[in-house]
PDB file of C-alpha atoms in Angstrom:
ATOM      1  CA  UNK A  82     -18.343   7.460  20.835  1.00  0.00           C
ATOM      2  CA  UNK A  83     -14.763   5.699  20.850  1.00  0.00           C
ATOM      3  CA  UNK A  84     -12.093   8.470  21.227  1.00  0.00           C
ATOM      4  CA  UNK A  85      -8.355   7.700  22.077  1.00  0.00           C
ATOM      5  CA  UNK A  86      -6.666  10.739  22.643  1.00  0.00           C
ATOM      6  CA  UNK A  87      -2.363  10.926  22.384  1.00  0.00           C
ATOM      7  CA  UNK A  88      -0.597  13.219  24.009  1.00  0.00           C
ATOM      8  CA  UNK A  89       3.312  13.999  25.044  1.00  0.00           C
ATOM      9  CA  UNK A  90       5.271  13.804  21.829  1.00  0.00           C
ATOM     10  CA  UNK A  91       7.730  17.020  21.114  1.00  0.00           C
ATOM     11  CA  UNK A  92      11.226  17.410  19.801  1.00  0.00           C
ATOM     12  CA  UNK A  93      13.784  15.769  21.420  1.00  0.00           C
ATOM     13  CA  UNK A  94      17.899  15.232  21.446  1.00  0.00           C
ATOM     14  CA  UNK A  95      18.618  11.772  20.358  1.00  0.00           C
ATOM     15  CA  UNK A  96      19.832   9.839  23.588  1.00  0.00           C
ATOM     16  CA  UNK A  97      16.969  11.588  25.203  1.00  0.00           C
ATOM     17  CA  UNK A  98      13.993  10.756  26.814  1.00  0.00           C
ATOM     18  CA  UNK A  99       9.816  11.112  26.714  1.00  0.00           C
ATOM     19  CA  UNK A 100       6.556   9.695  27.833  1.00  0.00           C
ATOM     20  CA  UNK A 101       3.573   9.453  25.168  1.00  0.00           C
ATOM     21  CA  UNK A 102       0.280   8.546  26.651  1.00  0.00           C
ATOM     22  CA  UNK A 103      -3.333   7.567  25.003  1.00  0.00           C
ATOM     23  CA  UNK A 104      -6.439   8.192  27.068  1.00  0.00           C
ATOM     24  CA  UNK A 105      -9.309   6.352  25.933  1.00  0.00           C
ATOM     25  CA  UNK A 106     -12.643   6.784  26.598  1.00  0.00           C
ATOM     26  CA  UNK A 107     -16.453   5.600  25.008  1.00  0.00           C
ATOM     27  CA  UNK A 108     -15.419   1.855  25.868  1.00  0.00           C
ATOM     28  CA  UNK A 109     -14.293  -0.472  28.197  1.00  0.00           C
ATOM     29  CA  UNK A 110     -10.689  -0.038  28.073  1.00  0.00           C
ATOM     30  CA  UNK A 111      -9.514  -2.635  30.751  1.00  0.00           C
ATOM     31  CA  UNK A 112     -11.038  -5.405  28.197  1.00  0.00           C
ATOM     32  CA  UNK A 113      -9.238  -3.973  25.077  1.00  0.00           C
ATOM     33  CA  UNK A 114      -5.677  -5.105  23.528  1.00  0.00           C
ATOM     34  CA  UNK A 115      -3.972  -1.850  23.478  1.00  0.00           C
ATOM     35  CA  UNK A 116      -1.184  -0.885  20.703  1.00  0.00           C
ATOM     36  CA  UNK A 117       1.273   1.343  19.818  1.00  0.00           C
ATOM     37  CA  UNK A 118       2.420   2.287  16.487  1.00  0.00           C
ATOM     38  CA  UNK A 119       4.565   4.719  14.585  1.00  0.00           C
ATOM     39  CA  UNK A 120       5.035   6.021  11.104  1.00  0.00           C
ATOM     40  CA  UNK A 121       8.177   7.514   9.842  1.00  0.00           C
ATOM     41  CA  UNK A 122       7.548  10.214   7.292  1.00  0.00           C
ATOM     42  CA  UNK A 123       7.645   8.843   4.117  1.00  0.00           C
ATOM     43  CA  UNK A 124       6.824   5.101   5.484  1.00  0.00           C
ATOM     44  CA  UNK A 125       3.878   3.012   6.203  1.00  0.00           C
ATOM     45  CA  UNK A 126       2.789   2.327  10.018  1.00  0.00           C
ATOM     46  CA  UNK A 127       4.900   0.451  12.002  1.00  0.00           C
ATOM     47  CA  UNK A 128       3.897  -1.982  15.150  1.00  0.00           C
ATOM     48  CA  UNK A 129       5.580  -0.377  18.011  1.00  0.00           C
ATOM     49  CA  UNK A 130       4.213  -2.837  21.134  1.00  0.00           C
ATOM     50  CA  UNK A 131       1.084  -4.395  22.273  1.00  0.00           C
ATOM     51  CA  UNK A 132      -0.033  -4.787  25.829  1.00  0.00           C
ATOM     52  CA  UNK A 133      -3.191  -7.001  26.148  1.00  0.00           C
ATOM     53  CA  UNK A 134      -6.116  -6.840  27.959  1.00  0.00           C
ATOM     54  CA  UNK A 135      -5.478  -9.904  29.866  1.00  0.00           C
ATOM     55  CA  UNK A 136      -2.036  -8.622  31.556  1.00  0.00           C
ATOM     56  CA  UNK A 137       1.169  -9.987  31.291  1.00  0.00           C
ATOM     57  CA  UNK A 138       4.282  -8.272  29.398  1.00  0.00           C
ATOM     58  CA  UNK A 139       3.614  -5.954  26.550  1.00  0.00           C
ATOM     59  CA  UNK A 140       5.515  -7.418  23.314  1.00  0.00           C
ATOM     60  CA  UNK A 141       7.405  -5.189  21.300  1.00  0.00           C
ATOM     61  CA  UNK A 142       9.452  -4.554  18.109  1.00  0.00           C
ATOM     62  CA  UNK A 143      12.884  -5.514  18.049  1.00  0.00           C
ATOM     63  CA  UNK A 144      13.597  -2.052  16.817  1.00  0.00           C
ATOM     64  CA  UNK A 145      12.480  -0.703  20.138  1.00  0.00           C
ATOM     65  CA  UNK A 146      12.859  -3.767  22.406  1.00  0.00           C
ATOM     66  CA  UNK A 147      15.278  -2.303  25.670  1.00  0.00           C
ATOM     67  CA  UNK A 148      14.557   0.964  25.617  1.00  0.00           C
ATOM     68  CA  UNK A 149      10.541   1.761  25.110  1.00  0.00           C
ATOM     69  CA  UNK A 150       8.146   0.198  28.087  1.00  0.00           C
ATOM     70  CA  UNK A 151       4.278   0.113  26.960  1.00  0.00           C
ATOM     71  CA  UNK A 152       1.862   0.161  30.621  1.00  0.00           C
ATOM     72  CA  UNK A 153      -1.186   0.711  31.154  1.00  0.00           C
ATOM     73  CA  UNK A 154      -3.471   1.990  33.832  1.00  0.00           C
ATOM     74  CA  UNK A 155      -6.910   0.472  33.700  1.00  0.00           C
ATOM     75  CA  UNK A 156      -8.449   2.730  36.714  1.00  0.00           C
ATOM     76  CA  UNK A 157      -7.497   6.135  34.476  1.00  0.00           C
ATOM     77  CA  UNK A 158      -8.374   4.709  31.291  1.00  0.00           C
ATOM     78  CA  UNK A 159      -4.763   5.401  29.472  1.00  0.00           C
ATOM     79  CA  UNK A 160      -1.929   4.102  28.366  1.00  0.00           C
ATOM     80  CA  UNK A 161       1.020   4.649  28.134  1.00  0.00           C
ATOM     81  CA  UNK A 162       4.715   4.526  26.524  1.00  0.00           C
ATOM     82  CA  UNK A 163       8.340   5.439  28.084  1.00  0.00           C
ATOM     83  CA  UNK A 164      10.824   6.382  25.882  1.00  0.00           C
ATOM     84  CA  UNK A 165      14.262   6.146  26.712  1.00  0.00           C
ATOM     85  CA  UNK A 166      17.502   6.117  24.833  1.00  0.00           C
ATOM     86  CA  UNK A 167      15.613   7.735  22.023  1.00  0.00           C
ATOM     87  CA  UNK A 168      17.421   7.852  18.139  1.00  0.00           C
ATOM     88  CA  UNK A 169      16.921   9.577  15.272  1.00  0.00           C
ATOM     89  CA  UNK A 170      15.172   7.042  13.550  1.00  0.00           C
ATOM     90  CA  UNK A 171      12.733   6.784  16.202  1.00  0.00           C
ATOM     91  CA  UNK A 172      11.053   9.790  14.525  1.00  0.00           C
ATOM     92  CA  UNK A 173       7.456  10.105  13.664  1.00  0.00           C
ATOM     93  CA  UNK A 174       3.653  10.295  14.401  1.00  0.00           C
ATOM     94  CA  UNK A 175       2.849   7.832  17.239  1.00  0.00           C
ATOM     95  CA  UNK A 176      -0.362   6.134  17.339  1.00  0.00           C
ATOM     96  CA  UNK A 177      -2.587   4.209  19.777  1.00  0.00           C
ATOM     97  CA  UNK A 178      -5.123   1.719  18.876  1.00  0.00           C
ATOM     98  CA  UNK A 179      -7.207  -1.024  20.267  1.00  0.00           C
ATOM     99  CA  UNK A 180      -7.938  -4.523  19.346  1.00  0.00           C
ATOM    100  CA  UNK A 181      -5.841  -6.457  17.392  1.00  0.00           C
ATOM    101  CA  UNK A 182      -3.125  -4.421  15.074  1.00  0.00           C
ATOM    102  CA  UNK A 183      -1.258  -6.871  12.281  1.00  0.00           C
ATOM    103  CA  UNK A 184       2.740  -7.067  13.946  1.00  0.00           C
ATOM    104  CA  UNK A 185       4.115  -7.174   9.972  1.00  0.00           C
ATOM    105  CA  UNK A 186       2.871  -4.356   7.825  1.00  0.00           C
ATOM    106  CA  UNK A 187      -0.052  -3.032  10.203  1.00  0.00           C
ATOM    107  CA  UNK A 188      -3.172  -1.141   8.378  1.00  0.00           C
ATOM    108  CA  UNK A 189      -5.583   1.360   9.605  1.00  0.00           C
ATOM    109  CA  UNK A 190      -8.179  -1.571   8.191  1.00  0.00           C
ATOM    110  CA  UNK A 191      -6.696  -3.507  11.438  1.00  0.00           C
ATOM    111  CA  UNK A 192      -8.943  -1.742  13.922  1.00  0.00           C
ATOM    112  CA  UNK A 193     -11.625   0.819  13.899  1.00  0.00           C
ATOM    113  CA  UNK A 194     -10.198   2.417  16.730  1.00  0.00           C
ATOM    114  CA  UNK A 195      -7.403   4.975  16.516  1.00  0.00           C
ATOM    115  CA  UNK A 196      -5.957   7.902  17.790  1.00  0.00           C
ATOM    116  CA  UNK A 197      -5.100  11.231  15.915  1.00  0.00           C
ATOM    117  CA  UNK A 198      -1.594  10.781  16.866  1.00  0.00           C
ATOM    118  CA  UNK A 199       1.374  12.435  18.150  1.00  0.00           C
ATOM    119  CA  UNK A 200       4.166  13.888  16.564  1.00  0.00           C
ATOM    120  CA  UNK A 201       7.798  12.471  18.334  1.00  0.00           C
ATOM    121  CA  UNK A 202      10.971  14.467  16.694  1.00  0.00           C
ATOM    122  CA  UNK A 203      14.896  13.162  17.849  1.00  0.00           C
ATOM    123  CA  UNK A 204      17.293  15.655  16.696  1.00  0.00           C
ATOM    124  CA  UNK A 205      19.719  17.482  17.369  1.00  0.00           C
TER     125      UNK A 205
END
């Protein structure tokens, strides 16, 4: 069974910092695109970054481009996302899944596999 498992969200002052990470287990995760994405409350899912399977940069929204870095560490079956310079509008449930998620107006039809989430709060 496919299980990806978030973890590391909380409340945080805006100009602060945290790391969210997604441990994955029940396939092969070093051969899997891995994504984040977030959803605002009230709002539909929003692509956050990609890293893919073969290596190479992650991609990210321009929303979030500068201040969140997606890695991922094959050996421990996780990944990962650093957030830095966070914002009030950077608030919401934070998702992981693999395969390919849609950039523009993602869908939980995208990919089969998803975490539970993780709730990230910026306030002050």
């Amino acid at each position: 069974e496919v299980q990806l498992v978030e973890s590391g969200g909380g409340l945080v002052q805006p100009g602060g910092s945290l790391r969210l990470s997604c441990a994955a287990s029940g396939f092969t995760f070093s051969v899997r695109d891995m994504n984040w994405v977030r959803q605002a409350p009230g709002k539909g899912l929003e692509w956050v970054s990609t890293s893919y399977s073969g290596g190479g940069m992650p991609y990210y929204a321009d929303s979030v481009k500068g201040r969140f870095t997606s890695s991922r560490d094959n050996a421990k079956n996780t990944l990962y996302l650093q957030m830095n310079s966070l914002k009030t509008e950077d608030t919401g449930v934070y998702y992981c899944a693999a395969d390919r998620v849609a950039w523009d107006n993602p869908s939980r039809d995208d990919s089969r596999y998803w975490g539970q989430g993780t709730q990230v709060t910026v306030s002050s």
